[in-house]
PDB file of C-alpha atoms in Angstrom:
ATOM      1  CA  MET A   1       0.080  19.591  -1.482  1.00 71.00           C
ATOM      2  CA  ILE A   2       2.151  22.396   0.063  1.00 88.00           C
ATOM      3  CA  GLU A   3       5.703  21.036   0.319  1.00 92.00           C
ATOM      4  CA  THR A   4       6.259  21.610   4.031  1.00 94.00           C
ATOM      5  CA  LEU A   5       3.027  19.797   4.890  1.00 95.00           C
ATOM      6  CA  GLN A   6       4.036  16.911   2.622  1.00 95.00           C
ATOM      7  CA  SER A   7       7.264  16.403   4.576  1.00 96.00           C
ATOM      8  CA  LEU A   8       5.600  16.924   7.949  1.00 97.00           C
ATOM      9  CA  ARG A   9       3.367  13.963   7.146  1.00 97.00           C
ATOM     10  CA  PHE A  10       6.422  11.698   7.476  1.00 97.00           C
ATOM     11  CA  ILE A  11       7.510  13.208  10.796  1.00 97.00           C
ATOM     12  CA  PHE A  12       4.077  12.790  12.341  1.00 98.00           C
ATOM     13  CA  VAL A  13       3.560   9.294  10.963  1.00 98.00           C
ATOM     14  CA  MET A  14       6.846   8.344  12.624  1.00 98.00           C
ATOM     15  CA  LEU A  15       5.447   9.640  15.916  1.00 97.00           C
ATOM     16  CA  ILE A  16       2.576   7.207  15.395  1.00 98.00           C
ATOM     17  CA  PHE A  17       5.133   4.489  14.560  1.00 98.00           C
ATOM     18  CA  LEU A  18       6.929   5.132  17.871  1.00 97.00           C
ATOM     19  CA  SER A  19       3.618   4.937  19.748  1.00 96.00           C
ATOM     20  CA  HIS A  20       3.306   1.331  18.515  1.00 96.00           C
ATOM     21  CA  PHE A  21       6.916   0.268  19.028  1.00 96.00           C
ATOM     22  CA  ALA A  22       7.692  -1.234  22.423  1.00 94.00           C
ATOM     23  CA  TYR A  23      10.529  -3.722  22.820  1.00 93.00           C
ATOM     24  CA  ARG A  24      12.639  -4.590  25.871  1.00 89.00           C
ATOM     25  CA  ASP A  25      14.026  -1.308  27.232  1.00 89.00           C
ATOM     26  CA  ILE A  26      12.314   0.862  24.627  1.00 92.00           C
ATOM     27  CA  ARG A  27       8.884   1.995  25.750  1.00 94.00           C
ATOM     28  CA  ALA A  28       6.128   3.075  23.393  1.00 94.00           C
ATOM     29  CA  LEU A  29       5.816   6.823  22.883  1.00 95.00           C
ATOM     30  CA  ASP A  30       2.116   7.018  23.741  1.00 94.00           C
ATOM     31  CA  ALA A  31       2.021  10.758  23.089  1.00 95.00           C
ATOM     32  CA  GLY A  32       3.056  10.175  19.494  1.00 95.00           C
ATOM     33  CA  GLY A  33      -0.212   8.432  18.680  1.00 95.00           C
ATOM     34  CA  ASP A  34      -2.500  11.185  19.954  1.00 96.00           C
ATOM     35  CA  CYS A  35      -0.361  13.937  18.459  1.00 97.00           C
ATOM     36  CA  GLY A  36       0.073  12.227  15.089  1.00 97.00           C
ATOM     37  CA  VAL A  37      -3.590  11.310  14.693  1.00 97.00           C
ATOM     38  CA  ALA A  38      -4.718  14.849  15.557  1.00 97.00           C
ATOM     39  CA  PHE A  39      -2.253  16.216  12.992  1.00 98.00           C
ATOM     40  CA  PHE A  40      -3.569  13.987  10.210  1.00 98.00           C
ATOM     41  CA  PHE A  41      -7.219  14.811  10.866  1.00 98.00           C
ATOM     42  CA  LEU A  42      -6.404  18.526  10.899  1.00 98.00           C
ATOM     43  CA  LEU A  43      -4.292  18.189   7.771  1.00 97.00           C
ATOM     44  CA  SER A  44      -7.036  16.283   5.951  1.00 97.00           C
ATOM     45  CA  GLY A  45      -9.582  19.011   6.621  1.00 97.00           C
ATOM     46  CA  PHE A  46      -7.088  21.663   5.536  1.00 97.00           C
ATOM     47  CA  ALA A  47      -6.099  19.834   2.332  1.00 96.00           C
ATOM     48  CA  CYS A  48      -9.704  19.093   1.288  1.00 96.00           C
ATOM     49  CA  SER A  49     -10.686  22.727   1.774  1.00 96.00           C
ATOM     50  CA  LEU A  50      -7.629  23.995  -0.088  1.00 95.00           C
ATOM     51  CA  GLY A  51      -8.098  21.553  -2.954  1.00 93.00           C
ATOM     52  CA  TYR A  52     -11.878  21.674  -3.372  1.00 95.00           C
ATOM     53  CA  GLY A  53     -12.987  24.932  -1.793  1.00 93.00           C
ATOM     54  CA  ARG A  54     -13.060  26.867  -5.061  1.00 92.00           C
ATOM     55  CA  GLN A  55     -15.119  24.139  -6.747  1.00 94.00           C
ATOM     56  CA  LEU A  56     -17.626  24.194  -3.893  1.00 94.00           C
ATOM     57  CA  ARG A  57     -17.872  27.978  -4.103  1.00 92.00           C
ATOM     58  CA  ASP A  58     -18.349  28.167  -7.868  1.00 92.00           C
ATOM     59  CA  GLY A  59     -20.695  25.152  -8.140  1.00 90.00           C
ATOM     60  CA  THR A  60     -18.397  22.826 -10.133  1.00 92.00           C
ATOM     61  CA  PHE A  61     -17.822  20.377  -7.267  1.00 93.00           C
ATOM     62  CA  ARG A  62     -18.774  16.775  -8.071  1.00 94.00           C
ATOM     63  CA  TYR A  63     -19.439  14.701  -4.968  1.00 93.00           C
ATOM     64  CA  GLY A  64     -18.999  11.322  -6.676  1.00 93.00           C
ATOM     65  CA  HIS A  65     -15.696  12.349  -8.258  1.00 93.00           C
ATOM     66  CA  PHE A  66     -14.422  13.643  -4.916  1.00 95.00           C
ATOM     67  CA  LEU A  67     -15.248  10.392  -3.088  1.00 94.00           C
ATOM     68  CA  TRP A  68     -13.864   8.279  -5.909  1.00 93.00           C
ATOM     69  CA  ARG A  69     -10.507  10.093  -5.746  1.00 92.00           C
ATOM     70  CA  ARG A  70     -10.346   9.628  -1.969  1.00 93.00           C
ATOM     71  CA  LEU A  71     -11.169   5.907  -2.226  1.00 92.00           C
ATOM     72  CA  ARG A  72      -8.788   5.417  -5.143  1.00 90.00           C
ATOM     73  CA  LYS A  73      -5.988   6.882  -3.045  1.00 89.00           C
ATOM     74  CA  LEU A  74      -6.654   4.952   0.173  1.00 91.00           C
ATOM     75  CA  TYR A  75      -8.668   1.815  -0.480  1.00 93.00           C
ATOM     76  CA  PRO A  76      -6.314  -0.379  -2.590  1.00 93.00           C
ATOM     77  CA  LEU A  77      -3.601  -0.193   0.067  1.00 94.00           C
ATOM     78  CA  HIS A  78      -6.140  -0.741   2.840  1.00 95.00           C
ATOM     79  CA  LEU A  79      -7.434  -3.822   0.986  1.00 95.00           C
ATOM     80  CA  LEU A  80      -3.898  -5.174   0.519  1.00 93.00           C
ATOM     81  CA  CYS A  81      -3.098  -4.740   4.220  1.00 94.00           C
ATOM     82  CA  LEU A  82      -6.378  -6.356   5.243  1.00 94.00           C
ATOM     83  CA  LEU A  83      -5.686  -9.317   2.958  1.00 93.00           C
ATOM     84  CA  ALA A  84      -2.171  -9.646   4.391  1.00 91.00           C
ATOM     85  CA  TRP A  85      -3.560  -9.596   7.920  1.00 92.00           C
ATOM     86  CA  VAL A  86      -6.113 -12.315   7.094  1.00 90.00           C
ATOM     87  CA  LEU A  87      -3.537 -14.544   5.372  1.00 88.00           C
ATOM     88  CA  LEU A  88      -0.713 -14.081   7.874  1.00 82.00           C
ATOM     89  CA  GLY A  89      -3.015 -14.410  10.855  1.00 76.00           C
ATOM     90  CA  HIS A  90      -4.926 -17.337   9.359  1.00 67.00           C
ATOM     91  CA  SER A  91      -8.052 -15.510  10.454  1.00 73.00           C
ATOM     92  CA  PRO A  92     -11.590 -16.546   9.546  1.00 79.00           C
ATOM     93  CA  LEU A  93     -13.752 -14.321   7.380  1.00 82.00           C
ATOM     94  CA  ASN A  94     -16.129 -12.996  10.019  1.00 90.00           C
ATOM     95  CA  LEU A  95     -18.155  -9.851  10.693  1.00 93.00           C
ATOM     96  CA  LYS A  96     -15.110  -7.961  11.953  1.00 93.00           C
ATOM     97  CA  VAL A  97     -13.308  -8.553   8.668  1.00 94.00           C
ATOM     98  CA  LEU A  98     -16.414  -7.469   6.762  1.00 95.00           C
ATOM     99  CA  LEU A  99     -16.685  -4.217   8.733  1.00 96.00           C
ATOM    100  CA  ASN A 100     -12.985  -3.557   8.105  1.00 96.00           C
ATOM    101  CA  LEU A 101     -13.482  -4.265   4.419  1.00 95.00           C
ATOM    102  CA  LEU A 102     -16.280  -1.674   4.312  1.00 96.00           C
ATOM    103  CA  LEU A 103     -14.388   0.773   6.579  1.00 96.00           C
ATOM    104  CA  LEU A 104     -17.179   0.750   9.157  1.00 97.00           C
ATOM    105  CA  GLN A 105     -15.298  -0.686  12.137  1.00 97.00           C
ATOM    106  CA  SER A 106     -14.794   2.586  14.019  1.00 97.00           C
ATOM    107  CA  TRP A 107     -18.552   3.017  14.380  1.00 97.00           C
ATOM    108  CA  VAL A 108     -18.615   0.108  16.844  1.00 96.00           C
ATOM    109  CA  PRO A 109     -17.554   1.558  20.237  1.00 94.00           C
ATOM    110  CA  ASP A 110     -15.622  -1.500  21.357  1.00 94.00           C
ATOM    111  CA  ALA A 111     -11.841  -1.947  21.083  1.00 94.00           C
ATOM    112  CA  GLY A 112     -12.257  -5.544  19.962  1.00 93.00           C
ATOM    113  CA  TRP A 113     -14.009  -4.182  16.884  1.00 95.00           C
ATOM    114  CA  TYR A 114     -12.510  -0.789  16.032  1.00 96.00           C
ATOM    115  CA  PHE A 115      -8.964  -2.080  16.603  1.00 96.00           C
ATOM    116  CA  SER A 116      -9.638  -5.397  14.837  1.00 92.00           C
ATOM    117  CA  CYS A 117      -7.661  -6.715  11.841  1.00 92.00           C
ATOM    118  CA  ASN A 118      -5.051  -4.162  10.722  1.00 94.00           C
ATOM    119  CA  SER A 119      -5.894  -2.030  13.731  1.00 95.00           C
ATOM    120  CA  VAL A 120      -4.571   1.293  12.410  1.00 97.00           C
ATOM    121  CA  SER A 121      -7.211   1.229   9.663  1.00 96.00           C
ATOM    122  CA  TRP A 122      -9.718   2.601  12.204  1.00 97.00           C
ATOM    123  CA  PHE A 123      -8.328   5.964  11.118  1.00 97.00           C
ATOM    124  CA  LEU A 124      -9.492   5.383   7.539  1.00 97.00           C
ATOM    125  CA  SER A 125     -12.921   4.396   8.821  1.00 97.00           C
ATOM    126  CA  SER A 126     -13.275   7.659  10.743  1.00 97.00           C
ATOM    127  CA  LEU A 127     -11.697   9.661   7.927  1.00 97.00           C
ATOM    128  CA  MET A 128     -14.296   8.407   5.451  1.00 97.00           C
ATOM    129  CA  CYS A 129     -16.997   9.903   7.689  1.00 96.00           C
ATOM    130  CA  CYS A 130     -15.167  13.232   7.482  1.00 97.00           C
ATOM    131  CA  TYR A 131     -15.017  12.998   3.691  1.00 97.00           C
ATOM    132  CA  LEU A 132     -18.736  12.270   3.497  1.00 96.00           C
ATOM    133  CA  LEU A 133     -19.545  15.328   5.613  1.00 97.00           C
ATOM    134  CA  PHE A 134     -16.974  17.650   4.019  1.00 97.00           C
ATOM    135  CA  PRO A 135     -19.063  19.201   1.177  1.00 96.00           C
ATOM    136  CA  TRP A 136     -21.985  19.961   3.491  1.00 96.00           C
ATOM    137  CA  ALA A 137     -19.722  21.381   6.208  1.00 96.00           C
ATOM    138  CA  TYR A 138     -17.792  23.561   3.774  1.00 96.00           C
ATOM    139  CA  ARG A 139     -20.949  25.053   2.292  1.00 95.00           C
ATOM    140  CA  HIS A 140     -22.270  25.833   5.787  1.00 94.00           C
ATOM    141  CA  LEU A 141     -18.960  26.952   7.312  1.00 93.00           C
ATOM    142  CA  SER A 142     -19.856  29.787   9.683  1.00 93.00           C
ATOM    143  CA  LYS A 143     -19.450  31.070  13.205  1.00 93.00           C
ATOM    144  CA  GLN A 144     -22.809  29.549  14.120  1.00 95.00           C
ATOM    145  CA  LEU A 145     -21.823  26.074  12.879  1.00 95.00           C
ATOM    146  CA  SER A 146     -18.430  26.356  14.571  1.00 95.00           C
ATOM    147  CA  VAL A 147     -20.042  27.251  17.904  1.00 96.00           C
ATOM    148  CA  ALA A 148     -22.541  24.387  17.561  1.00 96.00           C
ATOM    149  CA  ILE A 149     -19.814  21.844  16.792  1.00 96.00           C
ATOM    150  CA  LEU A 150     -17.648  23.093  19.671  1.00 95.00           C
ATOM    151  CA  ALA A 151     -20.596  22.988  22.091  1.00 96.00           C
ATOM    152  CA  ALA A 152     -21.431  19.439  21.009  1.00 96.00           C
ATOM    153  CA  TYR A 153     -17.811  18.381  21.514  1.00 97.00           C
ATOM    154  CA  VAL A 154     -17.666  19.943  24.988  1.00 96.00           C
ATOM    155  CA  ALA A 155     -20.842  18.074  25.944  1.00 97.00           C
ATOM    156  CA  VAL A 156     -19.472  14.754  24.709  1.00 97.00           C
ATOM    157  CA  TYR A 157     -16.116  15.504  26.381  1.00 96.00           C
ATOM    158  CA  LEU A 158     -17.747  16.114  29.766  1.00 96.00           C
ATOM    159  CA  LEU A 159     -20.144  13.162  29.559  1.00 96.00           C
ATOM    160  CA  THR A 160     -17.613  10.552  28.400  1.00 96.00           C
ATOM    161  CA  PRO A 161     -16.368   8.361  31.283  1.00 96.00           C
ATOM    162  CA  TYR A 162     -12.619   7.814  31.427  1.00 95.00           C
ATOM    163  CA  GLU A 163     -12.911   4.127  30.601  1.00 94.00           C
ATOM    164  CA  ARG A 164     -14.573   5.123  27.291  1.00 95.00           C
ATOM    165  CA  VAL A 165     -12.080   7.792  26.211  1.00 95.00           C
ATOM    166  CA  ASN A 166     -10.577   5.673  23.427  1.00 95.00           C
ATOM    167  CA  ALA A 167     -13.905   4.469  22.105  1.00 96.00           C
ATOM    168  CA  VAL A 168     -15.589   7.871  22.067  1.00 96.00           C
ATOM    169  CA  LEU A 169     -13.028  10.697  22.001  1.00 96.00           C
ATOM    170  CA  TYR A 170     -10.192   8.981  20.156  1.00 97.00           C
ATOM    171  CA  VAL A 171     -11.889   6.770  17.569  1.00 97.00           C
ATOM    172  CA  PHE A 172     -15.590   7.541  17.057  1.00 97.00           C
ATOM    173  CA  PRO A 173     -15.985   9.128  13.586  1.00 97.00           C
ATOM    174  CA  ALA A 174     -18.508  11.833  14.474  1.00 96.00           C
ATOM    175  CA  VAL A 175     -16.236  13.056  17.280  1.00 97.00           C
ATOM    176  CA  ARG A 176     -13.074  13.034  15.151  1.00 97.00           C
ATOM    177  CA  PHE A 177     -14.906  15.153  12.590  1.00 98.00           C
ATOM    178  CA  VAL A 178     -14.242  18.045  14.991  1.00 97.00           C
ATOM    179  CA  ASP A 179     -10.490  17.763  14.219  1.00 97.00           C
ATOM    180  CA  PHE A 180     -11.262  17.667  10.501  1.00 98.00           C
ATOM    181  CA  TYR A 181     -13.534  20.711  10.815  1.00 98.00           C
ATOM    182  CA  LEU A 182     -10.771  22.609  12.624  1.00 97.00           C
ATOM    183  CA  GLY A 183      -8.552  21.810   9.651  1.00 97.00           C
ATOM    184  CA  MET A 184     -11.185  23.401   7.408  1.00 97.00           C
ATOM    185  CA  LEU A 185     -11.113  26.523   9.576  1.00 95.00           C
ATOM    186  CA  LEU A 186      -7.315  26.522   9.335  1.00 94.00           C
ATOM    187  CA  CYS A 187      -7.610  26.696   5.564  1.00 94.00           C
ATOM    188  CA  ARG A 188     -10.008  29.618   5.819  1.00 92.00           C
ATOM    189  CA  TRP A 189      -7.562  31.498   8.079  1.00 91.00           C
ATOM    190  CA  TYR A 190      -4.678  30.641   5.761  1.00 91.00           C
ATOM    191  CA  GLU A 191      -6.528  31.944   2.700  1.00 89.00           C
ATOM    192  CA  ARG A 192      -7.318  35.163   4.536  1.00 86.00           C
ATOM    193  CA  LYS A 193      -3.648  35.483   5.583  1.00 80.00           C
ATOM    194  CA  ALA A 194      -4.858  35.968   9.138  1.00 69.00           C
ATOM    195  CA  PHE A 195      -1.795  34.489  10.854  1.00 72.00           C
ATOM    196  CA  PRO A 196       1.494  36.201   9.901  1.00 73.00           C
ATOM    197  CA  ALA A 197       4.630  34.388  11.080  1.00 72.00           C
ATOM    198  CA  SER A 198       8.092  35.631  12.074  1.00 74.00           C
ATOM    199  CA  ARG A 199      11.317  33.792  11.225  1.00 75.00           C
ATOM    200  CA  TRP A 200      11.529  32.566  14.820  1.00 84.00           C
ATOM    201  CA  ALA A 201       8.066  31.019  14.794  1.00 89.00           C
ATOM    202  CA  GLU A 202       9.067  27.684  13.220  1.00 91.00           C
ATOM    203  CA  PRO A 203      11.793  26.616  15.697  1.00 92.00           C
ATOM    204  CA  LEU A 204       9.700  27.929  18.571  1.00 93.00           C
ATOM    205  CA  LEU A 205       6.712  25.806  17.565  1.00 94.00           C
ATOM    206  CA  VAL A 206       8.914  22.749  17.081  1.00 95.00           C
ATOM    207  CA  VAL A 207      10.005  23.195  20.704  1.00 96.00           C
ATOM    208  CA  VAL A 208       6.351  23.570  21.762  1.00 96.00           C
ATOM    209  CA  VAL A 209       5.435  20.279  20.063  1.00 97.00           C
ATOM    210  CA  VAL A 210       8.354  18.495  21.748  1.00 97.00           C
ATOM    211  CA  LEU A 211       7.343  19.929  25.131  1.00 97.00           C
ATOM    212  CA  SER A 212       3.760  18.784  24.591  1.00 96.00           C
ATOM    213  CA  LEU A 213       5.012  15.245  23.986  1.00 96.00           C
ATOM    214  CA  ALA A 214       7.051  15.411  27.191  1.00 96.00           C
ATOM    215  CA  ALA A 215       4.091  16.783  29.172  1.00 96.00           C
ATOM    216  CA  TYR A 216       1.704  14.102  27.895  1.00 96.00           C
ATOM    217  CA  PRO A 217       1.907  11.699  30.901  1.00 95.00           C
ATOM    218  CA  TYR A 218       1.003  14.531  33.282  1.00 95.00           C
ATOM    219  CA  VAL A 219      -2.063  15.794  31.391  1.00 95.00           C
ATOM    220  CA  ASP A 220      -5.646  14.630  31.926  1.00 95.00           C
ATOM    221  CA  ALA A 221      -6.445  11.663  29.660  1.00 94.00           C
ATOM    222  CA  LYS A 222      -9.421  13.413  28.062  1.00 95.00           C
ATOM    223  CA  PHE A 223      -7.588  16.654  27.366  1.00 95.00           C
ATOM    224  CA  ARG A 224      -4.447  15.090  25.898  1.00 93.00           C
ATOM    225  CA  ASN A 225      -6.598  12.931  23.634  1.00 90.00           C
ATOM    226  CA  ALA A 226      -7.017  15.807  21.153  1.00 92.00           C
ATOM    227  CA  PRO A 227      -7.737  19.289  22.609  1.00 94.00           C
ATOM    228  CA  MET A 228      -4.183  19.706  23.914  1.00 96.00           C
ATOM    229  CA  TYR A 229      -2.848  19.022  20.432  1.00 96.00           C
ATOM    230  CA  TRP A 230      -5.349  21.358  18.790  1.00 96.00           C
ATOM    231  CA  LEU A 231      -3.797  24.149  20.846  1.00 95.00           C
ATOM    232  CA  VAL A 232      -0.328  23.096  19.685  1.00 95.00           C
ATOM    233  CA  LEU A 233      -0.943  22.029  16.090  1.00 97.00           C
ATOM    234  CA  VAL A 234      -3.272  24.799  14.902  1.00 94.00           C
ATOM    235  CA  PRO A 235      -0.547  27.492  15.117  1.00 93.00           C
ATOM    236  CA  PHE A 236       2.050  24.908  14.062  1.00 95.00           C
ATOM    237  CA  ILE A 237       0.285  24.201  10.751  1.00 95.00           C
ATOM    238  CA  LEU A 238      -0.560  27.868  10.140  1.00 92.00           C
ATOM    239  CA  VAL A 239       3.110  28.783  10.482  1.00 92.00           C
ATOM    240  CA  PHE A 240       4.603  25.934   8.463  1.00 93.00           C
ATOM    241  CA  VAL A 241       2.140  26.316   5.608  1.00 92.00           C
ATOM    242  CA  GLN A 242       3.747  29.722   4.966  1.00 88.00           C
ATOM    243  CA  GLN A 243       7.154  28.065   4.280  1.00 87.00           C
ATOM    244  CA  GLN A 244       9.218  31.036   5.429  1.00 85.00           C
ATOM    245  CA  GLY A 245      11.729  29.754   7.973  1.00 85.00           C
ATOM    246  CA  SER A 246      14.882  27.660   8.183  1.00 88.00           C
ATOM    247  CA  VAL A 247      12.968  24.533   9.230  1.00 92.00           C
ATOM    248  CA  SER A 248      10.800  24.870   6.123  1.00 92.00           C
ATOM    249  CA  ARG A 249      13.890  24.957   3.909  1.00 92.00           C
ATOM    250  CA  TRP A 250      14.903  21.593   5.336  1.00 95.00           C
ATOM    251  CA  LEU A 251      11.376  20.212   4.970  1.00 95.00           C
ATOM    252  CA  ARG A 252      11.344  21.234   1.299  1.00 95.00           C
ATOM    253  CA  SER A 253      14.464  19.190   0.531  1.00 95.00           C
ATOM    254  CA  LYS A 254      14.089  16.263  -1.871  1.00 95.00           C
ATOM    255  CA  PRO A 255      14.781  13.522   0.734  1.00 95.00           C
ATOM    256  CA  MET A 256      12.096  14.886   3.079  1.00 96.00           C
ATOM    257  CA  LEU A 257       9.574  15.278   0.268  1.00 96.00           C
ATOM    258  CA  PHE A 258      10.258  11.687  -0.773  1.00 96.00           C
ATOM    259  CA  LEU A 259       9.746  10.416   2.762  1.00 96.00           C
ATOM    260  CA  GLY A 260       6.569  12.482   3.021  1.00 96.00           C
ATOM    261  CA  SER A 261       5.185  10.694  -0.038  1.00 94.00           C
ATOM    262  CA  LEU A 262       5.484   7.395   1.862  1.00 96.00           C
ATOM    263  CA  ALA A 263       3.421   8.549   4.850  1.00 96.00           C
ATOM    264  CA  MET A 264       0.235   6.608   4.104  1.00 95.00           C
ATOM    265  CA  PRO A 265       1.971   3.304   3.230  1.00 96.00           C
ATOM    266  CA  VAL A 266       4.071   3.681   6.381  1.00 97.00           C
ATOM    267  CA  PHE A 267       0.951   4.309   8.431  1.00 97.00           C
ATOM    268  CA  LEU A 268      -0.954   1.293   7.140  1.00 96.00           C
ATOM    269  CA  THR A 269       1.907  -1.221   7.157  1.00 96.00           C
ATOM    270  CA  HIS A 270       4.075  -0.350  10.152  1.00 96.00           C
ATOM    271  CA  GLN A 271       2.151  -2.044  12.957  1.00 95.00           C
ATOM    272  CA  MET A 272       1.915  -5.390  11.180  1.00 94.00           C
ATOM    273  CA  LEU A 273       5.622  -5.247  10.264  1.00 95.00           C
ATOM    274  CA  ILE A 274       6.622  -4.401  13.827  1.00 96.00           C
ATOM    275  CA  GLY A 275       4.617  -7.375  15.088  1.00 93.00           C
ATOM    276  CA  CYS A 276       6.081  -9.740  12.474  1.00 92.00           C
ATOM    277  CA  LEU A 277       9.697  -8.763  13.111  1.00 94.00           C
ATOM    278  CA  GLN A 278       9.386  -8.900  16.890  1.00 93.00           C
ATOM    279  CA  HIS A 279       7.792 -12.328  16.605  1.00 89.00           C
ATOM    280  CA  ARG A 280      10.381 -13.679  14.154  1.00 89.00           C
ATOM    281  CA  LEU A 281      13.471 -12.135  15.794  1.00 88.00           C
ATOM    282  CA  PRO A 282      12.758 -12.214  19.534  1.00 85.00           C
ATOM    283  CA  ASP A 283      16.418 -12.117  20.629  1.00 86.00           C
ATOM    284  CA  MET A 284      17.535  -9.042  18.682  1.00 90.00           C
ATOM    285  CA  PRO A 285      18.896  -6.100  20.731  1.00 93.00           C
ATOM    286  CA  ALA A 286      16.369  -3.321  21.180  1.00 93.00           C
ATOM    287  CA  VAL A 287      18.152  -0.654  19.125  1.00 94.00           C
ATOM    288  CA  LEU A 288      18.723  -3.064  16.246  1.00 95.00           C
ATOM    289  CA  MET A 289      15.087  -4.128  16.388  1.00 95.00           C
ATOM    290  CA  LEU A 290      13.981  -0.513  16.140  1.00 96.00           C
ATOM    291  CA  ALA A 291      16.305   0.070  13.193  1.00 96.00           C
ATOM    292  CA  ALA A 292      15.116  -3.120  11.484  1.00 96.00           C
ATOM    293  CA  CYS A 293      11.458  -2.172  11.921  1.00 96.00           C
ATOM    294  CA  VAL A 294      12.018   1.326  10.549  1.00 97.00           C
ATOM    295  CA  LEU A 295      14.017   0.031   7.581  1.00 97.00           C
ATOM    296  CA  ALA A 296      11.539  -2.750   6.795  1.00 96.00           C
ATOM    297  CA  THR A 297       8.606  -0.339   6.978  1.00 97.00           C
ATOM    298  CA  LEU A 298      10.300   2.158   4.654  1.00 97.00           C
ATOM    299  CA  MET A 299      11.309  -0.513   2.146  1.00 96.00           C
ATOM    300  CA  VAL A 300       7.863  -2.132   2.071  1.00 96.00           C
ATOM    301  CA  SER A 301       6.192   1.278   1.833  1.00 95.00           C
ATOM    302  CA  TRP A 302       8.441   2.349  -1.033  1.00 95.00           C
ATOM    303  CA  THR A 303       7.768  -0.903  -2.899  1.00 94.00           C
ATOM    304  CA  VAL A 304       4.025  -0.610  -2.388  1.00 92.00           C
ATOM    305  CA  GLN A 305       4.117   3.030  -3.481  1.00 90.00           C
ATOM    306  CA  ILE A 306       5.870   2.128  -6.740  1.00 90.00           C
ATOM    307  CA  ILE A 307       3.482  -0.749  -7.491  1.00 88.00           C
ATOM    308  CA  PHE A 308       0.302   1.228  -6.844  1.00 83.00           C
ATOM    309  CA  SER A 309       1.537   4.342  -8.621  1.00 79.00           C
ATOM    310  CA  ARG A 310       1.968   2.228 -11.769  1.00 77.00           C
ATOM    311  CA  LEU A 311      -1.258   0.289 -11.430  1.00 75.00           C
ATOM    312  CA  LEU A 312      -3.402   3.349 -10.735  1.00 69.00           C
ATOM    313  CA  ARG A 313      -2.107   5.656 -13.451  1.00 68.00           C
TER     314      ARG A 313
END
């Protein structure tokens, strides 16, 4: 993966972390969840297109091999986290656990189902839909398909009642494929070098992202769910993928690249660890609790990364 994007994975997964951390005087950063999730869907579409586009164009793409590599990367850790949730929660083996095991939970438009078990794994469920559709979408990538997908999204956007925003616009796999498809378009623009960047673009776009997080509470719930962050993150990714500015030099440092490699373990483990620590240490000061949760998540993620990297060689 392009080095700047590798490091940015850690920054955006920490935004998701902060959206799930609420303790005493520290309130959850709700904007971090919407922003971080949109970033990862966009990035996934971009990375798949960059990594497999040539194979799809020259006819050497193997669908089974592609899916196996995606599952091999994500599923063992998902299975470990699901097992931990079942054992620590003393939960029965029911239909919700089965749907989580099969990564089908986000197809059920009810929070009691798509946020069941290790709730963040809904993202993997929706992401698998994107992976399944990727080869077809890449082969048919065109203005006509883009217009059709956008029109379908606008229709769903307008018809979705506000009480169903999470179920439909935030979680439902077919809807989140729009983010993934935008990531595919990003790759096409990047390969055509259609977005030149100046040396001031990186710090400017960092400021824009921060301002979008600050503006989040004042934006319509439907719009901030994803479209607002498409407007912010599309130029953001197109600029940082070029690795030309001072921010990119920092992102390409060894510590940031290391932290970026922990993004997926951090994503899948952080919410359970936050819950465990807050339950076990209820009297800890808020700042110390935040520090403890961050440190525990990083240490567990690093350990898991080492174990799986050796087992899956």
